[in-house]
């Protein structure tokens, strides 16, 4: 079982790093153990998840820390269906569904892709990213569907990791967005950093963060009576920052359909096509799908390419828009 502990910061501790503060308050745990809890998003300050051990605390901050038991600090194998697109001795290509988290974090230690991999492959995956992330080379957001590569050994993981670092892996996403992006095709290059007001969100910054590059093109603009303008886009990543596509599209004045973090919330329509509204309600998460993944195979040294279809809710919306637009 998890144990949640609560603390209220007084004046003498203001300005202290959160990991140092907790080490003083919970003396039976080492600082490294507490850092691990923070990094796995099991800490809240004033009801906001904090994942940086160096975060400075302020007077009257309310801190909640979720202490993991030994079992919960280890990966729990769980029988969960995995959609395997390709497999050989070195890699797995997985089509991740919407709603599945890639690895354990705050509030979810059992129902992730990592738990499913641990059940199916036992210890027969790369361990370069630690016990909680067997074979995990990269990830995509919980409510994004599509392709992921998993390393079955450390040699494959190292090769893939270098390709991600050198931005030679090709990843293309399909998405549906409210509005029209201008210009219709282009390259977005910005810095992306954590939002100052909400640390769970990312934002474009002119002065801090990591370089993020998204190439995009508009495949089609749907301008249909009683339906707001919608764009069907293809986005190719040069970098892979957290929430990159969603943040970049927001910076250009548009947002993904179904994106409750960066998009429009509680949209009210004066007039709306009833069939469209039905399909819209049935879209789960954001309409964003990692469709293609291409890279040099880590041992065969040949270029490999994988592609998967958009999920059913996305396809039904596309089919309707195409039908009404024609």
mmCIF file of C-alpha atoms in Angstrom:
data_model
loop_
_atom_site.group_PDB
_atom_site.id
_atom_site.type_symbol
_atom_site.label_atom_id
_atom_site.label_comp_id
_atom_site.label_asym_id
_atom_site.label_seq_id
_atom_site.Cartn_x
_atom_site.Cartn_y
_atom_site.Cartn_z
ATOM 1 C CA UNK A 1 0.000 0.000 0.000
ATOM 2 C CA UNK A 2 1.030 3.594 -0.551
ATOM 3 C CA UNK A 3 1.438 5.936 2.389
ATOM 4 C CA UNK A 4 0.785 9.647 1.855
ATOM 5 C CA UNK A 5 2.551 12.122 4.138
ATOM 6 C CA UNK A 6 1.648 15.813 4.482
ATOM 7 C CA UNK A 7 3.828 18.756 5.487
ATOM 8 C CA UNK A 8 3.309 22.512 5.817
ATOM 9 C CA UNK A 9 6.341 24.723 5.184
ATOM 10 C CA UNK A 10 7.211 27.361 7.786
ATOM 11 C CA UNK A 11 9.392 30.465 7.350
ATOM 12 C CA UNK A 12 12.702 28.895 8.388
ATOM 13 C CA UNK A 13 12.531 26.336 5.548
ATOM 14 C CA UNK A 14 11.474 28.769 2.805
ATOM 15 C CA UNK A 15 13.879 28.670 -0.152
ATOM 16 C CA UNK A 16 15.069 25.128 0.617
ATOM 17 C CA UNK A 17 15.236 22.482 -2.103
ATOM 18 C CA UNK A 18 12.328 20.062 -1.783
ATOM 19 C CA UNK A 19 14.572 16.950 -1.654
ATOM 20 C CA UNK A 20 16.696 18.443 1.157
ATOM 21 C CA UNK A 21 13.569 19.513 3.068
ATOM 22 C CA UNK A 22 12.071 16.036 2.867
ATOM 23 C CA UNK A 23 15.345 14.399 3.916
ATOM 24 C CA UNK A 24 15.187 16.422 7.152
ATOM 25 C CA UNK A 25 11.500 15.691 7.693
ATOM 26 C CA UNK A 26 11.609 11.952 6.882
ATOM 27 C CA UNK A 27 14.943 10.868 8.326
ATOM 28 C CA UNK A 28 14.362 7.133 7.830
ATOM 29 C CA UNK A 29 14.627 7.544 4.026
ATOM 30 C CA UNK A 30 17.760 8.470 2.111
ATOM 31 C CA UNK A 31 17.877 11.558 -0.066
ATOM 32 C CA UNK A 32 18.414 9.399 -3.164
ATOM 33 C CA UNK A 33 15.282 7.370 -2.365
ATOM 34 C CA UNK A 34 13.225 10.541 -1.898
ATOM 35 C CA UNK A 35 14.618 11.945 -5.168
ATOM 36 C CA UNK A 36 13.389 8.829 -6.936
ATOM 37 C CA UNK A 37 9.898 9.339 -5.512
ATOM 38 C CA UNK A 38 9.920 12.958 -6.715
ATOM 39 C CA UNK A 39 11.181 12.025 -10.191
ATOM 40 C CA UNK A 40 8.369 9.469 -10.567
ATOM 41 C CA UNK A 41 5.803 12.237 -9.931
ATOM 42 C CA UNK A 42 4.702 11.077 -6.493
ATOM 43 C CA UNK A 43 4.981 14.541 -4.929
ATOM 44 C CA UNK A 44 2.524 17.427 -4.923
ATOM 45 C CA UNK A 45 3.037 20.992 -3.756
ATOM 46 C CA UNK A 46 -0.238 22.892 -3.369
ATOM 47 C CA UNK A 47 -2.028 20.181 -5.414
ATOM 48 C CA UNK A 48 0.403 20.529 -8.350
ATOM 49 C CA UNK A 49 2.592 17.540 -9.253
ATOM 50 C CA UNK A 50 6.282 18.405 -8.936
ATOM 51 C CA UNK A 51 8.925 16.169 -10.533
ATOM 52 C CA UNK A 52 12.130 18.173 -9.947
ATOM 53 C CA UNK A 53 14.114 17.488 -6.728
ATOM 54 C CA UNK A 54 15.670 20.977 -6.982
ATOM 55 C CA UNK A 55 12.318 22.791 -6.692
ATOM 56 C CA UNK A 56 12.478 25.501 -4.022
ATOM 57 C CA UNK A 57 9.685 25.597 -1.458
ATOM 58 C CA UNK A 58 7.938 28.667 -0.031
ATOM 59 C CA UNK A 59 6.332 29.584 3.280
ATOM 60 C CA UNK A 60 2.888 27.982 3.733
ATOM 61 C CA UNK A 61 3.393 25.519 0.859
ATOM 62 C CA UNK A 62 1.414 22.321 1.474
ATOM 63 C CA UNK A 63 3.381 19.226 0.495
ATOM 64 C CA UNK A 64 1.979 15.746 -0.133
ATOM 65 C CA UNK A 65 4.410 12.901 -0.789
ATOM 66 C CA UNK A 66 3.310 9.430 -1.790
ATOM 67 C CA UNK A 67 5.712 6.918 -0.222
ATOM 68 C CA UNK A 68 5.922 3.750 -2.290
ATOM 69 C CA UNK A 69 6.161 0.395 -0.568
ATOM 70 C CA UNK A 70 8.919 -1.921 -1.725
ATOM 71 C CA UNK A 71 6.570 -3.781 -4.031
ATOM 72 C CA UNK A 72 5.290 -0.572 -5.594
ATOM 73 C CA UNK A 73 8.870 0.631 -6.137
ATOM 74 C CA UNK A 74 9.431 -2.423 -8.326
ATOM 75 C CA UNK A 75 7.809 -3.124 -11.660
ATOM 76 C CA UNK A 76 4.759 -5.338 -11.252
ATOM 77 C CA UNK A 77 4.295 -7.694 -14.229
ATOM 78 C CA UNK A 78 0.709 -7.619 -15.457
ATOM 79 C CA UNK A 79 -1.079 -9.445 -18.242
ATOM 80 C CA UNK A 80 -2.174 -6.691 -20.614
ATOM 81 C CA UNK A 81 -2.714 -7.119 -24.328
ATOM 82 C CA UNK A 82 0.006 -5.580 -26.506
ATOM 83 C CA UNK A 83 -0.424 -4.833 -30.224
ATOM 84 C CA UNK A 84 2.927 -5.967 -31.649
ATOM 85 C CA UNK A 85 3.491 -4.732 -35.209
ATOM 86 C CA UNK A 86 6.963 -6.288 -35.617
ATOM 87 C CA UNK A 87 9.404 -8.349 -33.552
ATOM 88 C CA UNK A 88 12.870 -9.847 -33.967
ATOM 89 C CA UNK A 89 15.781 -10.675 -31.650
ATOM 90 C CA UNK A 90 16.627 -7.010 -31.060
ATOM 91 C CA UNK A 91 13.519 -4.857 -31.239
ATOM 92 C CA UNK A 92 9.758 -4.692 -30.813
ATOM 93 C CA UNK A 93 7.506 -2.266 -32.647
ATOM 94 C CA UNK A 94 4.345 -1.662 -30.645
ATOM 95 C CA UNK A 95 1.149 0.137 -31.620
ATOM 96 C CA UNK A 96 0.223 1.827 -28.331
ATOM 97 C CA UNK A 97 -3.488 2.529 -27.827
ATOM 98 C CA UNK A 98 -4.859 5.760 -26.404
ATOM 99 C CA UNK A 99 -5.226 5.660 -22.642
ATOM 100 C CA UNK A 100 -2.122 3.550 -21.996
ATOM 101 C CA UNK A 101 0.767 5.119 -20.092
ATOM 102 C CA UNK A 102 4.226 3.984 -21.221
ATOM 103 C CA UNK A 103 5.830 3.525 -17.788
ATOM 104 C CA UNK A 104 4.768 3.738 -14.119
ATOM 105 C CA UNK A 105 4.256 7.134 -12.514
ATOM 106 C CA UNK A 106 2.100 8.921 -9.977
ATOM 107 C CA UNK A 107 -1.163 7.047 -9.442
ATOM 108 C CA UNK A 108 -0.443 4.334 -11.993
ATOM 109 C CA UNK A 109 2.027 1.604 -11.072
ATOM 110 C CA UNK A 110 0.343 -1.439 -12.653
ATOM 111 C CA UNK A 111 -1.501 -0.633 -15.885
ATOM 112 C CA UNK A 112 1.310 0.618 -18.120
ATOM 113 C CA UNK A 113 3.100 -0.666 -21.184
ATOM 114 C CA UNK A 114 6.131 -1.398 -18.994
ATOM 115 C CA UNK A 115 4.022 -3.695 -16.778
ATOM 116 C CA UNK A 116 2.757 -5.513 -19.867
ATOM 117 C CA UNK A 117 6.310 -5.915 -21.220
ATOM 118 C CA UNK A 118 7.545 -7.245 -17.872
ATOM 119 C CA UNK A 119 4.792 -9.889 -17.893
ATOM 120 C CA UNK A 120 5.369 -11.026 -21.475
ATOM 121 C CA UNK A 121 9.167 -10.799 -21.698
ATOM 122 C CA UNK A 122 10.253 -11.227 -18.063
ATOM 123 C CA UNK A 123 13.864 -9.958 -17.839
ATOM 124 C CA UNK A 124 14.540 -10.383 -21.556
ATOM 125 C CA UNK A 125 14.572 -6.675 -22.405
ATOM 126 C CA UNK A 126 17.108 -3.869 -22.175
ATOM 127 C CA UNK A 127 17.711 -2.554 -18.659
ATOM 128 C CA UNK A 128 19.556 0.652 -19.594
ATOM 129 C CA UNK A 129 16.653 2.811 -18.406
ATOM 130 C CA UNK A 130 16.256 0.958 -15.118
ATOM 131 C CA UNK A 131 13.917 -1.639 -13.676
ATOM 132 C CA UNK A 132 10.761 0.449 -14.074
ATOM 133 C CA UNK A 133 11.343 1.001 -17.816
ATOM 134 C CA UNK A 134 12.406 -2.317 -19.369
ATOM 135 C CA UNK A 135 13.237 -1.844 -23.055
ATOM 136 C CA UNK A 136 11.715 1.650 -23.094
ATOM 137 C CA UNK A 137 13.732 3.858 -25.471
ATOM 138 C CA UNK A 138 11.199 6.675 -25.927
ATOM 139 C CA UNK A 139 7.573 7.350 -25.101
ATOM 140 C CA UNK A 140 4.425 9.007 -26.387
ATOM 141 C CA UNK A 141 1.729 10.690 -24.322
ATOM 142 C CA UNK A 142 -0.972 8.670 -22.586
ATOM 143 C CA UNK A 143 -3.774 9.937 -24.848
ATOM 144 C CA UNK A 144 -1.708 9.693 -28.055
ATOM 145 C CA UNK A 145 -1.842 6.465 -30.063
ATOM 146 C CA UNK A 146 0.751 4.959 -32.355
ATOM 147 C CA UNK A 147 4.162 3.414 -32.847
ATOM 148 C CA UNK A 148 6.904 2.879 -30.291
ATOM 149 C CA UNK A 149 10.169 0.958 -30.581
ATOM 150 C CA UNK A 150 11.251 -1.204 -27.627
ATOM 151 C CA UNK A 151 14.789 -2.568 -27.227
ATOM 152 C CA UNK A 152 15.175 -6.249 -26.354
ATOM 153 C CA UNK A 153 18.845 -5.904 -25.380
ATOM 154 C CA UNK A 154 21.278 -3.206 -24.302
ATOM 155 C CA UNK A 155 23.172 -3.139 -27.610
ATOM 156 C CA UNK A 156 19.964 -2.370 -29.509
ATOM 157 C CA UNK A 157 18.956 0.195 -26.882
ATOM 158 C CA UNK A 158 22.297 1.990 -27.124
ATOM 159 C CA UNK A 159 22.091 2.170 -30.928
ATOM 160 C CA UNK A 160 18.523 3.453 -30.889
ATOM 161 C CA UNK A 161 19.334 5.936 -28.145
ATOM 162 C CA UNK A 162 22.121 7.439 -30.247
ATOM 163 C CA UNK A 163 19.792 7.713 -33.244
ATOM 164 C CA UNK A 164 17.240 9.585 -31.131
ATOM 165 C CA UNK A 165 19.981 11.855 -29.758
ATOM 166 C CA UNK A 166 21.251 12.599 -33.269
ATOM 167 C CA UNK A 167 17.674 13.170 -34.535
ATOM 168 C CA UNK A 168 18.085 10.621 -37.357
ATOM 169 C CA UNK A 169 14.992 8.593 -36.447
ATOM 170 C CA UNK A 170 12.012 9.671 -38.543
ATOM 171 C CA UNK A 171 8.621 9.999 -36.860
ATOM 172 C CA UNK A 172 5.464 11.238 -38.538
ATOM 173 C CA UNK A 173 2.191 11.974 -36.768
ATOM 174 C CA UNK A 174 -1.303 12.559 -38.119
ATOM 175 C CA UNK A 175 -3.645 14.897 -36.303
ATOM 176 C CA UNK A 176 -6.947 16.758 -36.514
ATOM 177 C CA UNK A 177 -6.943 20.332 -35.258
ATOM 178 C CA UNK A 178 -9.433 23.117 -34.733
ATOM 179 C CA UNK A 179 -8.781 25.985 -37.145
ATOM 180 C CA UNK A 180 -6.244 26.584 -39.913
ATOM 181 C CA UNK A 181 -2.501 26.974 -39.394
ATOM 182 C CA UNK A 182 -0.655 29.706 -41.302
ATOM 183 C CA UNK A 183 1.305 29.125 -43.403
ATOM 184 C CA UNK A 184 -0.304 25.835 -44.390
ATOM 185 C CA UNK A 185 3.081 24.093 -44.322
ATOM 186 C CA UNK A 186 6.257 25.014 -42.511
ATOM 187 C CA UNK A 187 8.884 24.401 -39.841
ATOM 188 C CA UNK A 188 8.443 25.413 -36.205
ATOM 189 C CA UNK A 189 11.653 25.843 -34.203
ATOM 190 C CA UNK A 190 11.441 27.098 -30.611
ATOM 191 C CA UNK A 191 12.646 26.455 -27.103
ATOM 192 C CA UNK A 192 10.246 24.415 -24.978
ATOM 193 C CA UNK A 193 10.275 24.490 -21.189
ATOM 194 C CA UNK A 194 7.968 23.776 -18.279
ATOM 195 C CA UNK A 195 5.192 26.273 -17.697
ATOM 196 C CA UNK A 196 5.859 28.483 -14.670
ATOM 197 C CA UNK A 197 2.240 28.376 -13.494
ATOM 198 C CA UNK A 198 1.525 24.683 -14.124
ATOM 199 C CA UNK A 199 4.537 22.342 -14.006
ATOM 200 C CA UNK A 200 2.551 19.569 -15.678
ATOM 201 C CA UNK A 201 2.363 21.627 -18.871
ATOM 202 C CA UNK A 202 5.032 22.713 -21.331
ATOM 203 C CA UNK A 203 5.276 26.048 -23.092
ATOM 204 C CA UNK A 204 7.196 27.844 -25.832
ATOM 205 C CA UNK A 205 9.903 30.107 -24.420
ATOM 206 C CA UNK A 206 12.259 32.660 -25.933
ATOM 207 C CA UNK A 207 14.895 32.395 -23.217
ATOM 208 C CA UNK A 208 14.968 28.915 -21.662
ATOM 209 C CA UNK A 209 14.324 25.246 -22.328
ATOM 210 C CA UNK A 210 15.359 22.778 -25.002
ATOM 211 C CA UNK A 211 15.311 23.277 -28.757
ATOM 212 C CA UNK A 212 12.243 21.702 -30.377
ATOM 213 C CA UNK A 213 11.656 21.370 -34.121
ATOM 214 C CA UNK A 214 8.431 20.277 -35.820
ATOM 215 C CA UNK A 215 7.895 20.140 -39.578
ATOM 216 C CA UNK A 216 4.245 20.226 -40.551
ATOM 217 C CA UNK A 217 2.043 20.258 -43.609
ATOM 218 C CA UNK A 218 -1.698 20.646 -44.021
ATOM 219 C CA UNK A 219 -3.156 17.649 -45.831
ATOM 220 C CA UNK A 220 -6.653 19.085 -45.983
ATOM 221 C CA UNK A 221 -8.805 21.887 -44.582
ATOM 222 C CA UNK A 222 -12.439 21.017 -43.896
ATOM 223 C CA UNK A 223 -14.756 23.998 -44.314
ATOM 224 C CA UNK A 224 -18.204 22.477 -43.826
ATOM 225 C CA UNK A 225 -21.532 24.071 -42.931
ATOM 226 C CA UNK A 226 -22.414 23.824 -39.220
ATOM 227 C CA UNK A 227 -18.927 22.489 -38.392
ATOM 228 C CA UNK A 228 -16.019 24.692 -37.247
ATOM 229 C CA UNK A 229 -13.022 24.733 -39.589
ATOM 230 C CA UNK A 230 -10.847 21.674 -39.060
ATOM 231 C CA UNK A 231 -7.367 20.904 -40.428
ATOM 232 C CA UNK A 232 -5.945 17.457 -41.130
ATOM 233 C CA UNK A 233 -2.184 17.726 -40.537
ATOM 234 C CA UNK A 234 0.957 15.655 -40.822
ATOM 235 C CA UNK A 235 3.739 16.534 -38.370
ATOM 236 C CA UNK A 236 7.288 15.214 -38.640
ATOM 237 C CA UNK A 237 9.486 15.531 -35.566
ATOM 238 C CA UNK A 238 13.149 16.489 -35.700
ATOM 239 C CA UNK A 239 13.248 16.476 -31.898
ATOM 240 C CA UNK A 240 11.096 14.704 -29.336
ATOM 241 C CA UNK A 241 10.302 17.066 -26.500
ATOM 242 C CA UNK A 242 7.464 16.488 -24.041
ATOM 243 C CA UNK A 243 4.097 17.437 -25.621
ATOM 244 C CA UNK A 244 6.034 18.943 -28.549
ATOM 245 C CA UNK A 245 3.383 18.832 -31.288
ATOM 246 C CA UNK A 246 0.635 20.006 -28.967
ATOM 247 C CA UNK A 247 2.705 22.913 -27.648
ATOM 248 C CA UNK A 248 3.894 23.953 -31.117
ATOM 249 C CA UNK A 249 0.389 23.924 -32.597
ATOM 250 C CA UNK A 250 -0.882 25.973 -29.669
ATOM 251 C CA UNK A 251 1.882 28.510 -30.315
ATOM 252 C CA UNK A 252 0.553 28.843 -33.891
ATOM 253 C CA UNK A 253 -2.982 29.500 -32.685
ATOM 254 C CA UNK A 254 -4.598 26.110 -33.247
ATOM 255 C CA UNK A 255 -5.173 23.074 -31.026
ATOM 256 C CA UNK A 256 -5.842 19.368 -31.382
ATOM 257 C CA UNK A 257 -9.365 18.026 -31.256
ATOM 258 C CA UNK A 258 -9.811 16.295 -27.897
ATOM 259 C CA UNK A 259 -6.797 17.932 -26.223
ATOM 260 C CA UNK A 260 -8.032 18.929 -22.776
ATOM 261 C CA UNK A 261 -4.643 20.237 -21.615
ATOM 262 C CA UNK A 262 -3.623 22.546 -24.453
ATOM 263 C CA UNK A 263 -6.852 22.739 -26.423
ATOM 264 C CA UNK A 264 -10.301 24.211 -26.185
ATOM 265 C CA UNK A 265 -12.357 23.078 -23.198
ATOM 266 C CA UNK A 266 -16.144 22.854 -22.933
ATOM 267 C CA UNK A 267 -16.718 24.138 -26.462
ATOM 268 C CA UNK A 268 -20.224 25.457 -27.030
ATOM 269 C CA UNK A 269 -21.670 25.477 -30.540
ATOM 270 C CA UNK A 270 -24.497 27.741 -31.672
ATOM 271 C CA UNK A 271 -25.255 25.388 -34.531
ATOM 272 C CA UNK A 272 -23.612 22.045 -35.013
ATOM 273 C CA UNK A 273 -24.047 19.056 -37.317
ATOM 274 C CA UNK A 274 -25.536 16.311 -35.120
ATOM 275 C CA UNK A 275 -23.631 13.435 -36.752
ATOM 276 C CA UNK A 276 -20.361 15.373 -36.404
ATOM 277 C CA UNK A 277 -21.095 16.064 -32.735
ATOM 278 C CA UNK A 278 -21.711 12.357 -32.141
ATOM 279 C CA UNK A 279 -18.332 11.464 -33.677
ATOM 280 C CA UNK A 280 -16.661 14.273 -31.728
ATOM 281 C CA UNK A 281 -18.009 13.003 -28.408
ATOM 282 C CA UNK A 282 -16.690 9.521 -29.221
ATOM 283 C CA UNK A 283 -13.112 10.694 -29.767
ATOM 284 C CA UNK A 284 -10.999 9.525 -26.840
ATOM 285 C CA UNK A 285 -8.087 11.759 -25.919
ATOM 286 C CA UNK A 286 -6.482 14.009 -28.498
ATOM 287 C CA UNK A 287 -6.729 13.239 -32.214
ATOM 288 C CA UNK A 288 -3.005 12.580 -32.536
ATOM 289 C CA UNK A 289 -1.507 9.380 -33.930
ATOM 290 C CA UNK A 290 2.147 8.347 -34.344
ATOM 291 C CA UNK A 291 1.685 6.779 -37.761
ATOM 292 C CA UNK A 292 5.189 6.079 -39.076
ATOM 293 C CA UNK A 293 8.524 5.195 -37.496
ATOM 294 C CA UNK A 294 11.759 4.794 -39.488
ATOM 295 C CA UNK A 295 15.335 4.165 -38.364
ATOM 296 C CA UNK A 296 18.479 2.127 -38.966
ATOM 297 C CA UNK A 297 18.072 -1.360 -37.507
ATOM 298 C CA UNK A 298 20.532 -1.652 -34.587
ATOM 299 C CA UNK A 299 22.179 -4.911 -35.749
ATOM 300 C CA UNK A 300 21.103 -5.457 -39.356
ATOM 301 C CA UNK A 301 22.315 -1.944 -40.256
ATOM 302 C CA UNK A 302 19.559 -1.453 -42.795
ATOM 303 C CA UNK A 303 16.851 1.191 -42.886
ATOM 304 C CA UNK A 304 13.518 -0.109 -41.609
ATOM 305 C CA UNK A 305 10.119 1.541 -41.858
ATOM 306 C CA UNK A 306 6.862 0.853 -40.001
ATOM 307 C CA UNK A 307 3.388 2.276 -40.430
ATOM 308 C CA UNK A 308 0.050 1.812 -38.699
ATOM 309 C CA UNK A 309 -3.491 3.025 -39.287
ATOM 310 C CA UNK A 310 -5.194 5.654 -37.136
ATOM 311 C CA UNK A 311 -7.461 4.285 -34.377
ATOM 312 C CA UNK A 312 -11.152 3.674 -35.024
ATOM 313 C CA UNK A 313 -12.506 6.910 -33.471
ATOM 314 C CA UNK A 314 -10.033 8.994 -35.500
ATOM 315 C CA UNK A 315 -10.895 7.126 -38.727
ATOM 316 C CA UNK A 316 -14.647 7.547 -38.254
ATOM 317 C CA UNK A 317 -14.218 11.290 -37.839
ATOM 318 C CA UNK A 318 -11.990 11.490 -40.949
ATOM 319 C CA UNK A 319 -14.443 9.435 -42.995
ATOM 320 C CA UNK A 320 -17.331 11.718 -41.995
ATOM 321 C CA UNK A 321 -15.381 14.905 -42.753
ATOM 322 C CA UNK A 322 -14.330 13.548 -46.155
ATOM 323 C CA UNK A 323 -17.905 12.582 -46.939
ATOM 324 C CA UNK A 324 -19.369 15.960 -45.943
ATOM 325 C CA UNK A 325 -16.578 17.888 -47.681
ATOM 326 C CA UNK A 326 -16.887 16.147 -51.038
#
